[in-house]
Amino acid sequence: MLNIYGDRGNIISLARRAQWRGIDVNIVNQGVGGAVDVEQTDLLFVGGGQDKEQLTVCEDFKGIKGKSIKEAVEAGAVLLSICGGYQLLGHFFKTGTGETLPGIGLFDAWTIAGKRRFIGNVLVESQVGGEKRTLVGFENHSGRTFLAEGTPPLGKALVGFGNNGDDGSEGAVYRNAYGCYLHGSLLPKNPWFADHLLLTALRRRYGSTVTLQPLDDAVEERAHQSVVEHMRRLGTVRSGVS
Ligand code: GLN
């Protein structure tokens, strides 16, 4: 239901980066109905979608699906959500036609549709995992997301509109759960973030001594850098890119 602008590529990226290191992956697709297996789940992914799909997913989230997602995150599972999925993990999404879709309130945040769509490349500076690094992606949303005081963003939008086109924030973080507006797919061209998610999930299950074998990310890094340089050439970068 929630897989737009190649968001499913994030699952492929996570699975491949694990498998290249000899780590077995079991992918469970969640349809409408049923719950997430709280015990067995290490990492959850929720992609983006149009308002129409969000309406169906919002109904599903009201039942045991939403409850189990919250339980899994409270138990330390890692979660990545993009755009429409991210919006439904906040308190609510008020659509352009005035309907209010309740979210599960995992993120202390809410979303209200604006008249203008925010479309274009995004460059984010993020300090998730300790080091200051960049994330590149593509946004396309009418929803403006507002973070409650005390909710940390995923980072700062150096290019693009970010959460709401106003406060410079992009995404949200709660425990090991992340929300953001970066389609793309996001993870193939931001391998450091993919590995951060994998390592966090593995350490939670197998202990803090787990490390990840480095991979040859030359192609991925070139893809990332070419986007950063393209934005620099356009002169749209606000500040902070090293
Ligand atoms: N319908 C939502 C919005 O436009 C989400 C769109 C998306 O996931 N790309 O804000």
PDB file of C-alpha atoms and ligand atoms in Angstrom:
ATOM      1  CA  MET A   1       0.000   0.000   0.000  1.00  0.00           C
ATOM      2  CA  LEU A   2       2.802   2.408   0.842  1.00  0.00           C
ATOM      3  CA  ASN A   3       5.491   2.210  -1.817  1.00  0.00           C
ATOM      4  CA  ILE A   4       5.900   5.284  -3.966  1.00  0.00           C
ATOM      5  CA  TYR A   5       8.874   6.748  -5.913  1.00  0.00           C
ATOM      6  CA  GLY A   6      10.885   3.574  -5.434  1.00  0.00           C
ATOM      7  CA  ASP A   7      10.542   3.438  -1.637  1.00  0.00           C
ATOM      8  CA  ARG A   8      10.667  -0.371  -1.782  1.00  0.00           C
ATOM      9  CA  GLY A   9      14.294   0.036  -2.901  1.00  0.00           C
ATOM     10  CA  ASN A  10      15.099   0.752   0.738  1.00  0.00           C
ATOM     11  CA  ILE A  11      14.162  -2.819   1.634  1.00  0.00           C
ATOM     12  CA  ILE A  12      16.289  -4.170  -1.226  1.00  0.00           C
ATOM     13  CA  SER A  13      19.205  -2.030  -0.060  1.00  0.00           C
ATOM     14  CA  LEU A  14      18.957  -3.193   3.567  1.00  0.00           C
ATOM     15  CA  ALA A  15      18.618  -6.838   2.541  1.00  0.00           C
ATOM     16  CA  ARG A  16      21.553  -6.718   0.084  1.00  0.00           C
ATOM     17  CA  ARG A  17      23.864  -4.904   2.482  1.00  0.00           C
ATOM     18  CA  ALA A  18      23.111  -7.546   5.105  1.00  0.00           C
ATOM     19  CA  GLN A  19      23.441 -10.490   2.690  1.00  0.00           C
ATOM     20  CA  TRP A  20      26.759  -9.200   1.257  1.00  0.00           C
ATOM     21  CA  ARG A  21      28.053  -9.606   4.802  1.00  0.00           C
ATOM     22  CA  GLY A  22      26.679 -13.118   5.174  1.00  0.00           C
ATOM     23  CA  ILE A  23      23.734 -12.039   7.348  1.00  0.00           C
ATOM     24  CA  ASP A  24      20.485 -13.884   6.606  1.00  0.00           C
ATOM     25  CA  VAL A  25      17.415 -11.740   6.054  1.00  0.00           C
ATOM     26  CA  ASN A  26      13.785 -12.698   6.390  1.00  0.00           C
ATOM     27  CA  ILE A  27      11.467 -10.129   4.795  1.00  0.00           C
ATOM     28  CA  VAL A  28       7.815 -10.190   5.878  1.00  0.00           C
ATOM     29  CA  ASN A  29       5.446  -8.097   3.753  1.00  0.00           C
ATOM     30  CA  GLN A  30       2.650  -6.540   5.771  1.00  0.00           C
ATOM     31  CA  GLY A  31      -0.705  -6.246   4.081  1.00  0.00           C
ATOM     32  CA  VAL A  32      -3.897  -4.807   5.498  1.00  0.00           C
ATOM     33  CA  GLY A  33      -4.907  -6.692   8.643  1.00  0.00           C
ATOM     34  CA  GLY A  34      -2.881  -8.596  11.181  1.00  0.00           C
ATOM     35  CA  ALA A  35      -0.109  -7.363  13.418  1.00  0.00           C
ATOM     36  CA  VAL A  36       3.642  -6.958  13.277  1.00  0.00           C
ATOM     37  CA  ASP A  37       5.425  -9.792  15.081  1.00  0.00           C
ATOM     38  CA  VAL A  38       6.870  -7.794  17.974  1.00  0.00           C
ATOM     39  CA  GLU A  39       9.259 -10.561  19.117  1.00  0.00           C
ATOM     40  CA  GLN A  40      10.702 -11.411  15.722  1.00  0.00           C
ATOM     41  CA  THR A  41      10.904  -7.991  14.101  1.00  0.00           C
ATOM     42  CA  ASP A  42      14.274  -6.223  14.066  1.00  0.00           C
ATOM     43  CA  LEU A  43      13.575  -3.538  11.513  1.00  0.00           C
ATOM     44  CA  LEU A  44      10.356  -2.041  10.162  1.00  0.00           C
ATOM     45  CA  PHE A  45       9.913  -0.074   6.962  1.00  0.00           C
ATOM     46  CA  VAL A  46       6.907   2.055   5.956  1.00  0.00           C
ATOM     47  CA  GLY A  47       6.985   3.832   2.588  1.00  0.00           C
ATOM     48  CA  GLY A  48       5.074   6.779   1.183  1.00  0.00           C
ATOM     49  CA  GLY A  49       1.746   6.920  -0.613  1.00  0.00           C
ATOM     50  CA  GLN A  50      -1.045   9.087  -1.911  1.00  0.00           C
ATOM     51  CA  ASP A  51      -3.811  10.343   0.378  1.00  0.00           C
ATOM     52  CA  LYS A  52      -6.090   7.548  -0.958  1.00  0.00           C
ATOM     53  CA  GLU A  53      -3.761   4.772   0.171  1.00  0.00           C
ATOM     54  CA  GLN A  54      -3.081   6.600   3.415  1.00  0.00           C
ATOM     55  CA  LEU A  55      -6.797   6.450   4.211  1.00  0.00           C
ATOM     56  CA  THR A  56      -6.778   2.622   3.986  1.00  0.00           C
ATOM     57  CA  VAL A  57      -3.552   2.308   5.974  1.00  0.00           C
ATOM     58  CA  CYS A  58      -4.818   4.742   8.600  1.00  0.00           C
ATOM     59  CA  GLU A  59      -7.843   2.467   9.161  1.00  0.00           C
ATOM     60  CA  ASP A  60      -5.540  -0.543   9.473  1.00  0.00           C
ATOM     61  CA  PHE A  61      -3.273   1.313  11.917  1.00  0.00           C
ATOM     62  CA  LYS A  62      -6.233   1.933  14.242  1.00  0.00           C
ATOM     63  CA  GLY A  63      -6.307  -1.785  15.109  1.00  0.00           C
ATOM     64  CA  ILE A  64      -3.632  -4.215  16.251  1.00  0.00           C
ATOM     65  CA  LYS A  65      -1.279  -3.226  13.417  1.00  0.00           C
ATOM     66  CA  GLY A  66      -0.711   0.240  14.884  1.00  0.00           C
ATOM     67  CA  LYS A  67      -0.477  -1.103  18.419  1.00  0.00           C
ATOM     68  CA  SER A  68       2.098  -3.715  17.421  1.00  0.00           C
ATOM     69  CA  ILE A  69       4.237  -1.162  15.523  1.00  0.00           C
ATOM     70  CA  LYS A  70       4.364   0.982  18.661  1.00  0.00           C
ATOM     71  CA  GLU A  71       5.166  -2.021  20.836  1.00  0.00           C
ATOM     72  CA  ALA A  72       7.991  -3.097  18.519  1.00  0.00           C
ATOM     73  CA  VAL A  73       9.563   0.385  18.581  1.00  0.00           C
ATOM     74  CA  GLU A  74       9.171   0.628  22.364  1.00  0.00           C
ATOM     75  CA  ALA A  75      10.978  -2.714  22.592  1.00  0.00           C
ATOM     76  CA  GLY A  76      13.885  -1.228  20.605  1.00  0.00           C
ATOM     77  CA  ALA A  77      13.128  -2.248  17.008  1.00  0.00           C
ATOM     78  CA  VAL A  78      14.471   0.009  14.273  1.00  0.00           C
ATOM     79  CA  LEU A  79      11.959   1.726  11.997  1.00  0.00           C
ATOM     80  CA  LEU A  80      12.334   3.804   8.859  1.00  0.00           C
ATOM     81  CA  SER A  81       9.310   5.604   7.440  1.00  0.00           C
ATOM     82  CA  ILE A  82       9.013   7.866   4.435  1.00  0.00           C
ATOM     83  CA  CYS A  83       6.575  10.659   3.612  1.00  0.00           C
ATOM     84  CA  GLY A  84       2.993   9.260   3.675  1.00  0.00           C
ATOM     85  CA  GLY A  85       4.069   6.521   6.107  1.00  0.00           C
ATOM     86  CA  TYR A  86       5.935   9.026   8.279  1.00  0.00           C
ATOM     87  CA  GLN A  87       2.820  11.222   8.397  1.00  0.00           C
ATOM     88  CA  LEU A  88       0.683   8.322   9.698  1.00  0.00           C
ATOM     89  CA  LEU A  89       3.154   7.652  12.498  1.00  0.00           C
ATOM     90  CA  GLY A  90       2.521  11.122  13.907  1.00  0.00           C
ATOM     91  CA  HIS A  91      -0.686  12.209  15.672  1.00  0.00           C
ATOM     92  CA  PHE A  92      -2.684  13.023  12.522  1.00  0.00           C
ATOM     93  CA  PHE A  93      -2.598  14.084   8.877  1.00  0.00           C
ATOM     94  CA  LYS A  94      -5.152  16.693   7.833  1.00  0.00           C
ATOM     95  CA  THR A  95      -5.578  16.316   4.058  1.00  0.00           C
ATOM     96  CA  GLY A  96      -6.160  19.047   1.479  1.00  0.00           C
ATOM     97  CA  THR A  97      -9.835  18.076   1.345  1.00  0.00           C
ATOM     98  CA  GLY A  98     -10.203  18.635   5.075  1.00  0.00           C
ATOM     99  CA  GLU A  99     -10.302  15.031   6.316  1.00  0.00           C
ATOM    100  CA  THR A 100      -8.287  14.234   9.411  1.00  0.00           C
ATOM    101  CA  LEU A 101      -6.533  10.873   9.253  1.00  0.00           C
ATOM    102  CA  PRO A 102      -5.479   9.862  12.750  1.00  0.00           C
ATOM    103  CA  GLY A 103      -1.963   8.498  13.092  1.00  0.00           C
ATOM    104  CA  ILE A 104      -0.551   6.192  15.757  1.00  0.00           C
ATOM    105  CA  GLY A 105       1.273   8.972  17.621  1.00  0.00           C
ATOM    106  CA  LEU A 106       4.647   7.261  17.628  1.00  0.00           C
ATOM    107  CA  PHE A 107       6.245  10.585  16.692  1.00  0.00           C
ATOM    108  CA  ASP A 108       5.137  13.599  18.700  1.00  0.00           C
ATOM    109  CA  ALA A 109       4.337  15.438  15.470  1.00  0.00           C
ATOM    110  CA  TRP A 110       1.395  16.242  13.191  1.00  0.00           C
ATOM    111  CA  THR A 111       0.852  17.063   9.526  1.00  0.00           C
ATOM    112  CA  ILE A 112      -1.437  19.518   7.775  1.00  0.00           C
ATOM    113  CA  ALA A 113      -1.707  19.703   3.968  1.00  0.00           C
ATOM    114  CA  GLY A 114      -0.781  23.019   2.380  1.00  0.00           C
ATOM    115  CA  LYS A 115      -1.870  24.442  -0.975  1.00  0.00           C
ATOM    116  CA  ARG A 116       1.516  24.192  -2.675  1.00  0.00           C
ATOM    117  CA  ARG A 117       3.277  20.839  -3.161  1.00  0.00           C
ATOM    118  CA  PHE A 118       6.858  20.691  -2.021  1.00  0.00           C
ATOM    119  CA  ILE A 119       8.727  18.981  -4.858  1.00  0.00           C
ATOM    120  CA  GLY A 120      12.441  18.674  -5.568  1.00  0.00           C
ATOM    121  CA  ASN A 121      15.846  17.482  -4.469  1.00  0.00           C
ATOM    122  CA  VAL A 122      16.653  17.483  -0.781  1.00  0.00           C
ATOM    123  CA  LEU A 123      19.976  17.665   0.993  1.00  0.00           C
ATOM    124  CA  VAL A 124      19.936  17.073   4.717  1.00  0.00           C
ATOM    125  CA  GLU A 125      22.658  17.413   7.304  1.00  0.00           C
ATOM    126  CA  SER A 126      22.187  14.806  10.019  1.00  0.00           C
ATOM    127  CA  GLN A 127      24.086  13.821  13.117  1.00  0.00           C
ATOM    128  CA  VAL A 128      22.317  10.513  13.629  1.00  0.00           C
ATOM    129  CA  GLY A 129      24.864   7.938  14.768  1.00  0.00           C
ATOM    130  CA  GLY A 130      27.232  10.644  16.089  1.00  0.00           C
ATOM    131  CA  GLU A 131      29.020  12.019  13.053  1.00  0.00           C
ATOM    132  CA  LYS A 132      27.684  14.944  11.013  1.00  0.00           C
ATOM    133  CA  ARG A 133      26.838  13.586   7.554  1.00  0.00           C
ATOM    134  CA  THR A 134      24.623  14.309   4.571  1.00  0.00           C
ATOM    135  CA  LEU A 135      21.553  12.551   3.215  1.00  0.00           C
ATOM    136  CA  VAL A 136      20.310  13.099  -0.330  1.00  0.00           C
ATOM    137  CA  GLY A 137      16.792  12.413  -1.552  1.00  0.00           C
ATOM    138  CA  PHE A 138      13.752  13.687  -3.402  1.00  0.00           C
ATOM    139  CA  GLU A 139      10.640  15.130  -1.794  1.00  0.00           C
ATOM    140  CA  ASN A 140       7.086  15.390  -3.126  1.00  0.00           C
ATOM    141  CA  HIS A 141       4.460  16.227  -0.516  1.00  0.00           C
ATOM    142  CA  SER A 142       1.720  18.684   0.262  1.00  0.00           C
ATOM    143  CA  GLY A 143       1.743  17.817   3.974  1.00  0.00           C
ATOM    144  CA  ARG A 144       3.605  20.128   6.344  1.00  0.00           C
ATOM    145  CA  THR A 145       4.839  18.255   9.375  1.00  0.00           C
ATOM    146  CA  PHE A 146       5.306  20.058  12.674  1.00  0.00           C
ATOM    147  CA  LEU A 147       7.364  18.585  15.492  1.00  0.00           C
ATOM    148  CA  ALA A 148       6.283  19.064  19.097  1.00  0.00           C
ATOM    149  CA  GLU A 149       8.851  20.716  21.313  1.00  0.00           C
ATOM    150  CA  GLY A 150      11.394  18.103  22.324  1.00  0.00           C
ATOM    151  CA  THR A 151      10.943  15.895  19.238  1.00  0.00           C
ATOM    152  CA  PRO A 152      14.317  15.789  17.524  1.00  0.00           C
ATOM    153  CA  PRO A 153      14.371  16.089  13.720  1.00  0.00           C
ATOM    154  CA  LEU A 154      16.397  13.658  11.609  1.00  0.00           C
ATOM    155  CA  GLY A 155      18.406  16.653  10.463  1.00  0.00           C
ATOM    156  CA  LYS A 156      18.516  20.091   8.940  1.00  0.00           C
ATOM    157  CA  ALA A 157      17.327  20.700   5.357  1.00  0.00           C
ATOM    158  CA  LEU A 158      20.174  22.411   3.484  1.00  0.00           C
ATOM    159  CA  VAL A 159      18.289  22.090   0.216  1.00  0.00           C
ATOM    160  CA  GLY A 160      14.550  21.565  -0.095  1.00  0.00           C
ATOM    161  CA  PHE A 161      11.528  22.299   2.057  1.00  0.00           C
ATOM    162  CA  GLY A 162      11.968  19.609   4.708  1.00  0.00           C
ATOM    163  CA  ASN A 163       9.190  19.021   7.211  1.00  0.00           C
ATOM    164  CA  ASN A 164       7.212  22.187   6.594  1.00  0.00           C
ATOM    165  CA  GLY A 165       9.179  24.696   4.473  1.00  0.00           C
ATOM    166  CA  ASP A 166       9.506  26.960   7.454  1.00  0.00           C
ATOM    167  CA  ASP A 167      11.618  25.818  10.395  1.00  0.00           C
ATOM    168  CA  GLY A 168      14.419  24.108   8.426  1.00  0.00           C
ATOM    169  CA  SER A 169      13.860  20.735  10.085  1.00  0.00           C
ATOM    170  CA  GLU A 170      13.646  17.463   8.193  1.00  0.00           C
ATOM    171  CA  GLY A 171      12.176  14.259   9.582  1.00  0.00           C
ATOM    172  CA  ALA A 172      11.776  13.057  13.141  1.00  0.00           C
ATOM    173  CA  VAL A 173      13.426  10.634  15.529  1.00  0.00           C
ATOM    174  CA  TYR A 174      11.925   8.617  18.377  1.00  0.00           C
ATOM    175  CA  ARG A 175      14.060   5.899  19.991  1.00  0.00           C
ATOM    176  CA  ASN A 176      15.331   3.861  16.991  1.00  0.00           C
ATOM    177  CA  ALA A 177      12.479   5.073  14.745  1.00  0.00           C
ATOM    178  CA  TYR A 178      13.076   7.573  11.962  1.00  0.00           C
ATOM    179  CA  GLY A 179      10.668   9.451   9.738  1.00  0.00           C
ATOM    180  CA  CYS A 180      11.568  11.653   6.781  1.00  0.00           C
ATOM    181  CA  TYR A 181      10.398  12.995   3.431  1.00  0.00           C
ATOM    182  CA  LEU A 182      13.251  11.512   1.400  1.00  0.00           C
ATOM    183  CA  HIS A 183      12.139   9.333  -1.486  1.00  0.00           C
ATOM    184  CA  GLY A 184      14.599   8.164  -4.029  1.00  0.00           C
ATOM    185  CA  SER A 185      15.051   5.424  -2.936  1.00  0.00           C
ATOM    186  CA  LEU A 186      16.799   6.891   0.055  1.00  0.00           C
ATOM    187  CA  LEU A 187      19.140   4.144   1.261  1.00  0.00           C
ATOM    188  CA  PRO A 188      21.001   3.055  -1.919  1.00  0.00           C
ATOM    189  CA  LYS A 189      22.574   6.498  -2.253  1.00  0.00           C
ATOM    190  CA  ASN A 190      23.006   7.042   1.476  1.00  0.00           C
ATOM    191  CA  PRO A 191      24.818   3.841   2.468  1.00  0.00           C
ATOM    192  CA  TRP A 192      25.996   5.210   5.820  1.00  0.00           C
ATOM    193  CA  PHE A 193      22.379   5.572   6.928  1.00  0.00           C
ATOM    194  CA  ALA A 194      21.475   2.076   5.701  1.00  0.00           C
ATOM    195  CA  ASP A 195      24.362   0.698   7.768  1.00  0.00           C
ATOM    196  CA  HIS A 196      23.341   2.755  10.782  1.00  0.00           C
ATOM    197  CA  LEU A 197      19.891   1.117  10.650  1.00  0.00           C
ATOM    198  CA  LEU A 198      21.350  -2.379  10.189  1.00  0.00           C
ATOM    199  CA  LEU A 199      23.924  -1.995  12.940  1.00  0.00           C
ATOM    200  CA  THR A 200      21.386  -0.594  15.398  1.00  0.00           C
ATOM    201  CA  ALA A 201      19.046  -3.519  14.689  1.00  0.00           C
ATOM    202  CA  LEU A 202      21.827  -6.110  15.003  1.00  0.00           C
ATOM    203  CA  ARG A 203      23.234  -4.644  18.228  1.00  0.00           C
ATOM    204  CA  ARG A 204      19.819  -4.572  19.824  1.00  0.00           C
ATOM    205  CA  ARG A 205      19.427  -8.320  19.128  1.00  0.00           C
ATOM    206  CA  TYR A 206      23.002  -9.581  19.477  1.00  0.00           C
ATOM    207  CA  GLY A 207      24.719  -7.061  21.740  1.00  0.00           C
ATOM    208  CA  SER A 208      26.830  -3.939  21.517  1.00  0.00           C
ATOM    209  CA  THR A 209      29.987  -5.708  20.332  1.00  0.00           C
ATOM    210  CA  VAL A 210      28.508  -6.444  16.888  1.00  0.00           C
ATOM    211  CA  THR A 211      30.332  -4.648  14.073  1.00  0.00           C
ATOM    212  CA  LEU A 212      29.615  -4.455  10.357  1.00  0.00           C
ATOM    213  CA  GLN A 213      32.207  -5.555   7.844  1.00  0.00           C
ATOM    214  CA  PRO A 214      32.932  -2.564   5.549  1.00  0.00           C
ATOM    215  CA  LEU A 215      31.668  -2.803   1.958  1.00  0.00           C
ATOM    216  CA  ASP A 216      33.067  -1.257  -1.203  1.00  0.00           C
ATOM    217  CA  ASP A 217      30.712   1.722  -1.505  1.00  0.00           C
ATOM    218  CA  ALA A 218      32.620   3.546  -4.265  1.00  0.00           C
ATOM    219  CA  VAL A 219      29.631   3.583  -6.638  1.00  0.00           C
ATOM    220  CA  GLU A 220      27.154   4.525  -3.897  1.00  0.00           C
ATOM    221  CA  GLU A 221      29.450   7.324  -2.700  1.00  0.00           C
ATOM    222  CA  ARG A 222      29.788   8.638  -6.258  1.00  0.00           C
ATOM    223  CA  ALA A 223      26.006   8.679  -6.626  1.00  0.00           C
ATOM    224  CA  HIS A 224      25.701  10.575  -3.342  1.00  0.00           C
ATOM    225  CA  GLN A 225      28.459  13.064  -4.191  1.00  0.00           C
ATOM    226  CA  SER A 226      27.137  13.735  -7.685  1.00  0.00           C
ATOM    227  CA  VAL A 227      23.802  14.832  -6.187  1.00  0.00           C
ATOM    228  CA  VAL A 228      25.561  17.070  -3.630  1.00  0.00           C
ATOM    229  CA  GLU A 229      27.733  18.619  -6.356  1.00  0.00           C
ATOM    230  CA  HIS A 230      24.745  19.121  -8.658  1.00  0.00           C
ATOM    231  CA  MET A 231      22.962  21.054  -5.895  1.00  0.00           C
ATOM    232  CA  ARG A 232      26.106  23.084  -5.201  1.00  0.00           C
ATOM    233  CA  ARG A 233      26.396  24.003  -8.883  1.00  0.00           C
ATOM    234  CA  LEU A 234      22.786  25.171  -8.824  1.00  0.00           C
ATOM    235  CA  GLY A 235      23.727  27.360  -5.871  1.00  0.00           C
ATOM    236  CA  THR A 236      20.804  26.152  -3.778  1.00  0.00           C
ATOM    237  CA  VAL A 237      22.725  24.800  -0.779  1.00  0.00           C
ATOM    238  CA  ARG A 238      21.992  26.855   2.337  1.00  0.00           C
ATOM    239  CA  SER A 239      25.132  26.135   4.386  1.00  0.00           C
ATOM    240  CA  GLY A 240      26.892  23.423   6.310  1.00  0.00           C
ATOM    241  CA  VAL A 241      27.998  21.019   3.562  1.00  0.00           C
ATOM    242  CA  SER A 242      31.584  19.983   3.922  1.00  0.00           C
TER     243      SER A 242
HETATM  244  N1  GLN B   1      -0.156  12.406   0.550  1.00  0.00           N
HETATM  245  C1  GLN B   1       0.958  12.915   1.261  1.00  0.00           C
HETATM  246  C2  GLN B   1       1.328  14.343   0.910  1.00  0.00           C
HETATM  247  O1  GLN B   1       1.205  14.753  -0.235  1.00  0.00           O
HETATM  248  C3  GLN B   1       2.154  11.962   1.094  1.00  0.00           C
HETATM  249  C4  GLN B   1       2.713  11.905  -0.300  1.00  0.00           C
HETATM  250  C5  GLN B   1       3.884  10.975  -0.440  1.00  0.00           C
HETATM  251  O2  GLN B   1       4.042   9.990   0.291  1.00  0.00           O
HETATM  252  N2  GLN B   1       4.723  11.266  -1.412  1.00  0.00           N
HETATM  253  O3  GLN B   1       1.759  15.070   1.791  1.00  0.00           O
END
